[in-house]
Amino acid sequence: MKQEASGWPSLCITKEHRQQYIQDDYEKEGILLDYNKIEKHPGLRALEKLMLNSFWGMFGQRKNLPQVDYVSDPSIYFDMLTSDQQEVTVGNFVTDEMVEMRWRNKAEFVESSGRTNVMLAAYATSQARLKLYSYLEQLGQRVLYADTNSIVFTVKEGEWEPSLGDYLGDLTDEVPENKITHFVTGGPKKLRIQVA
């Protein structure tokens, strides 16, 4: 669906070009796109991208995330402190009668999940990082910003630029037919651009 919501590539002008694109995508990815559903839809594309990233994230999801309880009953407070199953990591007195208890289950009481696979999550992430690094290495000091799935870099006439593509895993220009004239970042996922 993400690929369909991305719309037709700019070179797919005729019906024949579009049918060839569908065939090429099928041969490359093993997914048959629906000709009638290929339409530029930025909102749906963003939603599909979020879903795909979330699915991959589920493989590496931890089962034993920290928990927070607010306790005003002294017996519950002492039960948590002396529990064989729980480990209290922080106890903050919020008021004279309430304690914020941060805790997690002890490792031996955490059930494994058949829905997670840390090796798969690590492998997928490492392959993406290696691909990103291959571009960063070639761009060198021209890189202004990079995070898990994007690179902002300077371009001068005659300098090497990464090739762009229309398929899953290919780089795309997030501001097609525009050039970034001003760029500011405050760190990961915090950036602003001005285009012309």
PDB file of C-alpha atoms in Angstrom:
ATOM      1  CA  MET A   1       0.000   0.000   0.000  1.00  0.00           C
ATOM      2  CA  LYS A   2       2.887   2.402   0.727  1.00  0.00           C
ATOM      3  CA  GLN A   3       4.250   1.890  -2.752  1.00  0.00           C
ATOM      4  CA  GLU A   4       0.811   2.489  -4.293  1.00  0.00           C
ATOM      5  CA  ALA A   5       0.238   5.611  -2.160  1.00  0.00           C
ATOM      6  CA  SER A   6       3.579   6.999  -3.404  1.00  0.00           C
ATOM      7  CA  GLY A   7       1.982   7.532  -6.817  1.00  0.00           C
ATOM      8  CA  TRP A   8       3.480   6.936 -10.231  1.00  0.00           C
ATOM      9  CA  PRO A   9       7.178   7.648 -10.741  1.00  0.00           C
ATOM     10  CA  SER A  10       7.745  10.781 -12.824  1.00  0.00           C
ATOM     11  CA  LEU A  11       8.861   8.775 -15.873  1.00  0.00           C
ATOM     12  CA  CYS A  12       5.665   6.695 -15.951  1.00  0.00           C
ATOM     13  CA  ILE A  13       3.723   8.860 -18.379  1.00  0.00           C
ATOM     14  CA  THR A  14       2.106   6.375 -20.745  1.00  0.00           C
ATOM     15  CA  LYS A  15       0.022   3.331 -19.917  1.00  0.00           C
ATOM     16  CA  GLU A  16       2.847   1.130 -21.242  1.00  0.00           C
ATOM     17  CA  HIS A  17       5.385   2.803 -18.924  1.00  0.00           C
ATOM     18  CA  ARG A  18       3.037   2.271 -15.991  1.00  0.00           C
ATOM     19  CA  GLN A  19       2.454  -1.387 -16.807  1.00  0.00           C
ATOM     20  CA  GLN A  20       6.222  -1.889 -17.140  1.00  0.00           C
ATOM     21  CA  TYR A  21       6.719  -0.238 -13.738  1.00  0.00           C
ATOM     22  CA  ILE A  22       4.226  -2.661 -12.163  1.00  0.00           C
ATOM     23  CA  GLN A  23       5.985  -5.604 -13.831  1.00  0.00           C
ATOM     24  CA  ASP A  24       9.441  -4.390 -12.758  1.00  0.00           C
ATOM     25  CA  ASP A  25       8.241  -3.911  -9.186  1.00  0.00           C
ATOM     26  CA  TYR A  26       6.786  -7.420  -9.170  1.00  0.00           C
ATOM     27  CA  GLU A  27      10.047  -8.908 -10.459  1.00  0.00           C
ATOM     28  CA  LYS A  28      12.143  -6.938  -7.970  1.00  0.00           C
ATOM     29  CA  GLU A  29       9.946  -7.144  -4.858  1.00  0.00           C
ATOM     30  CA  GLY A  30       7.540 -10.018  -5.524  1.00  0.00           C
ATOM     31  CA  ILE A  31       4.561  -7.726  -4.915  1.00  0.00           C
ATOM     32  CA  LEU A  32       1.962  -7.112  -7.595  1.00  0.00           C
ATOM     33  CA  LEU A  33       0.752  -3.516  -7.418  1.00  0.00           C
ATOM     34  CA  ASP A  34      -2.839  -2.666  -8.371  1.00  0.00           C
ATOM     35  CA  TYR A  35      -2.808  -0.299 -11.377  1.00  0.00           C
ATOM     36  CA  ASN A  36      -6.039   1.387 -10.236  1.00  0.00           C
ATOM     37  CA  LYS A  37      -4.771   2.045  -6.698  1.00  0.00           C
ATOM     38  CA  ILE A  38      -1.519   3.788  -7.647  1.00  0.00           C
ATOM     39  CA  GLU A  39      -2.190   7.412  -6.810  1.00  0.00           C
ATOM     40  CA  LYS A  40      -0.163   9.994  -4.906  1.00  0.00           C
ATOM     41  CA  HIS A  41      -1.608  10.145  -1.407  1.00  0.00           C
ATOM     42  CA  PRO A  42       0.894  11.647   1.090  1.00  0.00           C
ATOM     43  CA  GLY A  43      -1.254  10.991   4.173  1.00  0.00           C
ATOM     44  CA  LEU A  44      -1.803   7.316   3.396  1.00  0.00           C
ATOM     45  CA  ARG A  45       1.863   6.923   2.427  1.00  0.00           C
ATOM     46  CA  ALA A  46       2.971   8.367   5.786  1.00  0.00           C
ATOM     47  CA  LEU A  47       0.577   6.044   7.631  1.00  0.00           C
ATOM     48  CA  GLU A  48       1.837   3.001   5.720  1.00  0.00           C
ATOM     49  CA  LYS A  49       5.453   3.991   6.399  1.00  0.00           C
ATOM     50  CA  LEU A  50       4.683   4.279  10.108  1.00  0.00           C
ATOM     51  CA  MET A  51       3.008   0.863  10.106  1.00  0.00           C
ATOM     52  CA  LEU A  52       5.948  -0.812   8.335  1.00  0.00           C
ATOM     53  CA  ASN A  53       8.442   0.722  10.755  1.00  0.00           C
ATOM     54  CA  SER A  54       6.250  -0.283  13.701  1.00  0.00           C
ATOM     55  CA  PHE A  55       6.034  -3.889  12.495  1.00  0.00           C
ATOM     56  CA  TRP A  56       9.824  -4.119  12.350  1.00  0.00           C
ATOM     57  CA  GLY A  57      10.035  -2.512  15.779  1.00  0.00           C
ATOM     58  CA  MET A  58       7.740  -5.179  17.219  1.00  0.00           C
ATOM     59  CA  PHE A  59      10.380  -7.843  16.546  1.00  0.00           C
ATOM     60  CA  GLY A  60      12.738  -6.084  18.942  1.00  0.00           C
ATOM     61  CA  GLN A  61      10.169  -4.994  21.490  1.00  0.00           C
ATOM     62  CA  ARG A  62      11.100  -5.568  25.115  1.00  0.00           C
ATOM     63  CA  LYS A  63       8.553  -7.302  27.304  1.00  0.00           C
ATOM     64  CA  ASN A  64       9.841  -5.921  30.588  1.00  0.00           C
ATOM     65  CA  LEU A  65       9.339  -2.188  30.261  1.00  0.00           C
ATOM     66  CA  PRO A  66       9.524  -0.070  33.421  1.00  0.00           C
ATOM     67  CA  GLN A  67       6.200   0.490  35.165  1.00  0.00           C
ATOM     68  CA  VAL A  68       4.993   3.344  37.366  1.00  0.00           C
ATOM     69  CA  ASP A  69       2.426   3.080  40.145  1.00  0.00           C
ATOM     70  CA  TYR A  70       1.268   5.733  42.594  1.00  0.00           C
ATOM     71  CA  VAL A  71       0.748   4.120  45.966  1.00  0.00           C
ATOM     72  CA  SER A  72      -1.034   5.577  48.974  1.00  0.00           C
ATOM     73  CA  ASP A  73      -1.655   2.299  50.848  1.00  0.00           C
ATOM     74  CA  PRO A  74       1.303   1.418  53.132  1.00  0.00           C
ATOM     75  CA  SER A  75       0.661  -2.329  52.802  1.00  0.00           C
ATOM     76  CA  ILE A  76       0.926  -2.151  48.981  1.00  0.00           C
ATOM     77  CA  TYR A  77       4.074  -0.024  49.342  1.00  0.00           C
ATOM     78  CA  PHE A  78       5.782  -2.634  51.552  1.00  0.00           C
ATOM     79  CA  ASP A  79       4.497  -5.522  49.392  1.00  0.00           C
ATOM     80  CA  MET A  80       6.184  -3.959  46.369  1.00  0.00           C
ATOM     81  CA  LEU A  81       9.449  -3.384  48.250  1.00  0.00           C
ATOM     82  CA  THR A  82       9.595  -7.001  49.452  1.00  0.00           C
ATOM     83  CA  SER A  83       8.201  -8.687  46.335  1.00  0.00           C
ATOM     84  CA  ASP A  84      10.016 -11.711  44.903  1.00  0.00           C
ATOM     85  CA  GLN A  85       8.700 -10.885  41.415  1.00  0.00           C
ATOM     86  CA  GLN A  86       9.204  -7.136  41.199  1.00  0.00           C
ATOM     87  CA  GLU A  87      12.260  -4.943  41.501  1.00  0.00           C
ATOM     88  CA  VAL A  88      11.548  -1.380  42.635  1.00  0.00           C
ATOM     89  CA  THR A  89      13.993   0.953  40.913  1.00  0.00           C
ATOM     90  CA  VAL A  90      12.773   4.294  42.295  1.00  0.00           C
ATOM     91  CA  GLY A  91      10.522   5.405  45.120  1.00  0.00           C
ATOM     92  CA  ASN A  92       9.678   9.122  45.188  1.00  0.00           C
ATOM     93  CA  PHE A  93       7.482  10.613  47.868  1.00  0.00           C
ATOM     94  CA  VAL A  94       5.086  12.795  45.905  1.00  0.00           C
ATOM     95  CA  THR A  95       3.168  13.886  49.007  1.00  0.00           C
ATOM     96  CA  ASP A  96       3.171  12.819  52.651  1.00  0.00           C
ATOM     97  CA  GLU A  97       0.630  10.137  51.730  1.00  0.00           C
ATOM     98  CA  MET A  98       1.629   9.086  48.191  1.00  0.00           C
ATOM     99  CA  VAL A  99       4.707   7.411  46.717  1.00  0.00           C
ATOM    100  CA  GLU A 100       5.605   7.139  43.048  1.00  0.00           C
ATOM    101  CA  MET A 101       6.955   3.590  42.605  1.00  0.00           C
ATOM    102  CA  ARG A 102       8.975   2.794  39.473  1.00  0.00           C
ATOM    103  CA  TRP A 103       9.483  -0.922  39.041  1.00  0.00           C
ATOM    104  CA  ARG A 104       9.904  -3.812  36.633  1.00  0.00           C
ATOM    105  CA  ASN A 105       9.543  -7.560  36.872  1.00  0.00           C
ATOM    106  CA  LYS A 106      12.658  -9.522  37.778  1.00  0.00           C
ATOM    107  CA  ALA A 107      14.149 -11.332  34.771  1.00  0.00           C
ATOM    108  CA  GLU A 108      13.106 -14.815  35.906  1.00  0.00           C
ATOM    109  CA  PHE A 109       9.445 -13.722  35.939  1.00  0.00           C
ATOM    110  CA  VAL A 110       9.360 -12.271  32.415  1.00  0.00           C
ATOM    111  CA  GLU A 111       7.632 -14.556  29.928  1.00  0.00           C
ATOM    112  CA  SER A 112       9.197 -14.786  26.497  1.00  0.00           C
ATOM    113  CA  SER A 113       7.050 -13.919  23.517  1.00  0.00           C
ATOM    114  CA  GLY A 114       6.714 -15.824  20.259  1.00  0.00           C
ATOM    115  CA  ARG A 115       6.125 -12.468  18.580  1.00  0.00           C
ATOM    116  CA  THR A 116       9.586 -11.060  19.145  1.00  0.00           C
ATOM    117  CA  ASN A 117      12.887 -11.982  17.570  1.00  0.00           C
ATOM    118  CA  VAL A 118      15.783  -9.834  18.684  1.00  0.00           C
ATOM    119  CA  MET A 119      18.120 -11.427  16.132  1.00  0.00           C
ATOM    120  CA  LEU A 120      15.788 -10.525  13.263  1.00  0.00           C
ATOM    121  CA  ALA A 121      15.349  -6.983  14.579  1.00  0.00           C
ATOM    122  CA  ALA A 122      19.104  -6.549  15.007  1.00  0.00           C
ATOM    123  CA  TYR A 123      19.836  -7.986  11.562  1.00  0.00           C
ATOM    124  CA  ALA A 124      17.294  -5.765   9.777  1.00  0.00           C
ATOM    125  CA  THR A 125      18.542  -2.691  11.618  1.00  0.00           C
ATOM    126  CA  SER A 126      22.196  -3.494  10.946  1.00  0.00           C
ATOM    127  CA  GLN A 127      21.570  -3.975   7.220  1.00  0.00           C
ATOM    128  CA  ALA A 128      19.797  -0.617   7.040  1.00  0.00           C
ATOM    129  CA  ARG A 129      22.672   1.037   8.924  1.00  0.00           C
ATOM    130  CA  LEU A 130      25.270  -0.513   6.598  1.00  0.00           C
ATOM    131  CA  LYS A 131      23.364   0.738   3.549  1.00  0.00           C
ATOM    132  CA  LEU A 132      23.117   4.221   5.060  1.00  0.00           C
ATOM    133  CA  TYR A 133      26.813   4.155   5.969  1.00  0.00           C
ATOM    134  CA  SER A 134      27.763   3.288   2.382  1.00  0.00           C
ATOM    135  CA  TYR A 135      26.248   6.628   1.316  1.00  0.00           C
ATOM    136  CA  LEU A 136      27.700   8.560   4.260  1.00  0.00           C
ATOM    137  CA  GLU A 137      31.176   7.249   3.498  1.00  0.00           C
ATOM    138  CA  GLN A 138      30.995   8.444  -0.119  1.00  0.00           C
ATOM    139  CA  LEU A 139      29.499  11.827   0.784  1.00  0.00           C
ATOM    140  CA  GLY A 140      32.086  12.488   3.493  1.00  0.00           C
ATOM    141  CA  GLN A 141      32.122  16.016   4.918  1.00  0.00           C
ATOM    142  CA  ARG A 142      29.295  17.085   2.630  1.00  0.00           C
ATOM    143  CA  VAL A 143      26.830  15.442   5.049  1.00  0.00           C
ATOM    144  CA  LEU A 144      24.951  18.000   7.140  1.00  0.00           C
ATOM    145  CA  TYR A 145      22.579  15.571   8.860  1.00  0.00           C
ATOM    146  CA  ALA A 146      21.762  11.876   8.973  1.00  0.00           C
ATOM    147  CA  ASP A 147      19.476   9.686  11.038  1.00  0.00           C
ATOM    148  CA  THR A 148      18.044   6.190  10.693  1.00  0.00           C
ATOM    149  CA  ASN A 149      16.484   6.738   7.275  1.00  0.00           C
ATOM    150  CA  SER A 150      17.585  10.051   5.829  1.00  0.00           C
ATOM    151  CA  ILE A 151      20.590  12.102   4.779  1.00  0.00           C
ATOM    152  CA  VAL A 152      20.841  15.840   4.138  1.00  0.00           C
ATOM    153  CA  PHE A 153      23.964  16.789   2.191  1.00  0.00           C
ATOM    154  CA  THR A 154      25.395  19.577   0.069  1.00  0.00           C
ATOM    155  CA  VAL A 155      25.681  19.307  -3.714  1.00  0.00           C
ATOM    156  CA  LYS A 156      27.859  21.256  -6.100  1.00  0.00           C
ATOM    157  CA  GLU A 157      27.974  20.844  -9.855  1.00  0.00           C
ATOM    158  CA  GLY A 158      29.953  17.760 -10.837  1.00  0.00           C
ATOM    159  CA  GLU A 159      29.966  16.154  -7.375  1.00  0.00           C
ATOM    160  CA  TRP A 160      28.813  12.577  -6.865  1.00  0.00           C
ATOM    161  CA  GLU A 161      25.205  12.150  -5.775  1.00  0.00           C
ATOM    162  CA  PRO A 162      23.534   8.932  -4.639  1.00  0.00           C
ATOM    163  CA  SER A 163      21.161   7.521  -7.238  1.00  0.00           C
ATOM    164  CA  LEU A 164      17.446   7.722  -6.540  1.00  0.00           C
ATOM    165  CA  GLY A 165      14.881   5.022  -7.192  1.00  0.00           C
ATOM    166  CA  ASP A 166      11.227   4.120  -7.023  1.00  0.00           C
ATOM    167  CA  TYR A 167      11.431   0.782  -5.237  1.00  0.00           C
ATOM    168  CA  LEU A 168      11.489  -0.336  -1.626  1.00  0.00           C
ATOM    169  CA  GLY A 169      14.894   0.453  -0.141  1.00  0.00           C
ATOM    170  CA  ASP A 170      15.843   2.996  -2.804  1.00  0.00           C
ATOM    171  CA  LEU A 171      16.647   6.572  -1.861  1.00  0.00           C
ATOM    172  CA  THR A 172      14.020   9.175  -2.714  1.00  0.00           C
ATOM    173  CA  ASP A 173      14.114  12.957  -2.879  1.00  0.00           C
ATOM    174  CA  GLU A 174      11.814  14.267  -0.161  1.00  0.00           C
ATOM    175  CA  VAL A 175      11.577  17.672  -1.858  1.00  0.00           C
ATOM    176  CA  PRO A 176      11.465  16.754  -5.561  1.00  0.00           C
ATOM    177  CA  GLU A 177      11.954  19.552  -8.069  1.00  0.00           C
ATOM    178  CA  ASN A 178      13.129  21.824  -5.232  1.00  0.00           C
ATOM    179  CA  LYS A 179      16.458  22.589  -3.649  1.00  0.00           C
ATOM    180  CA  ILE A 180      17.030  23.129   0.054  1.00  0.00           C
ATOM    181  CA  THR A 181      18.376  26.665   0.476  1.00  0.00           C
ATOM    182  CA  HIS A 182      18.495  26.814   4.284  1.00  0.00           C
ATOM    183  CA  PHE A 183      18.915  24.001   6.793  1.00  0.00           C
ATOM    184  CA  VAL A 184      18.925  24.018  10.608  1.00  0.00           C
ATOM    185  CA  THR A 185      19.062  21.094  13.016  1.00  0.00           C
ATOM    186  CA  GLY A 186      18.969  20.754  16.776  1.00  0.00           C
ATOM    187  CA  GLY A 187      19.744  17.029  16.738  1.00  0.00           C
ATOM    188  CA  PRO A 188      18.082  13.780  15.666  1.00  0.00           C
ATOM    189  CA  LYS A 189      14.594  14.202  14.177  1.00  0.00           C
ATOM    190  CA  LYS A 190      14.734  17.968  14.821  1.00  0.00           C
ATOM    191  CA  LEU A 191      15.342  19.776  11.574  1.00  0.00           C
ATOM    192  CA  ARG A 192      13.925  22.612   9.536  1.00  0.00           C
ATOM    193  CA  ILE A 193      14.457  23.335   5.870  1.00  0.00           C
ATOM    194  CA  GLN A 194      13.608  26.137   3.482  1.00  0.00           C
ATOM    195  CA  VAL A 195      13.246  25.216  -0.174  1.00  0.00           C
ATOM    196  CA  ALA A 196      13.296  27.173  -3.409  1.00  0.00           C
TER     197      ALA A 196
END
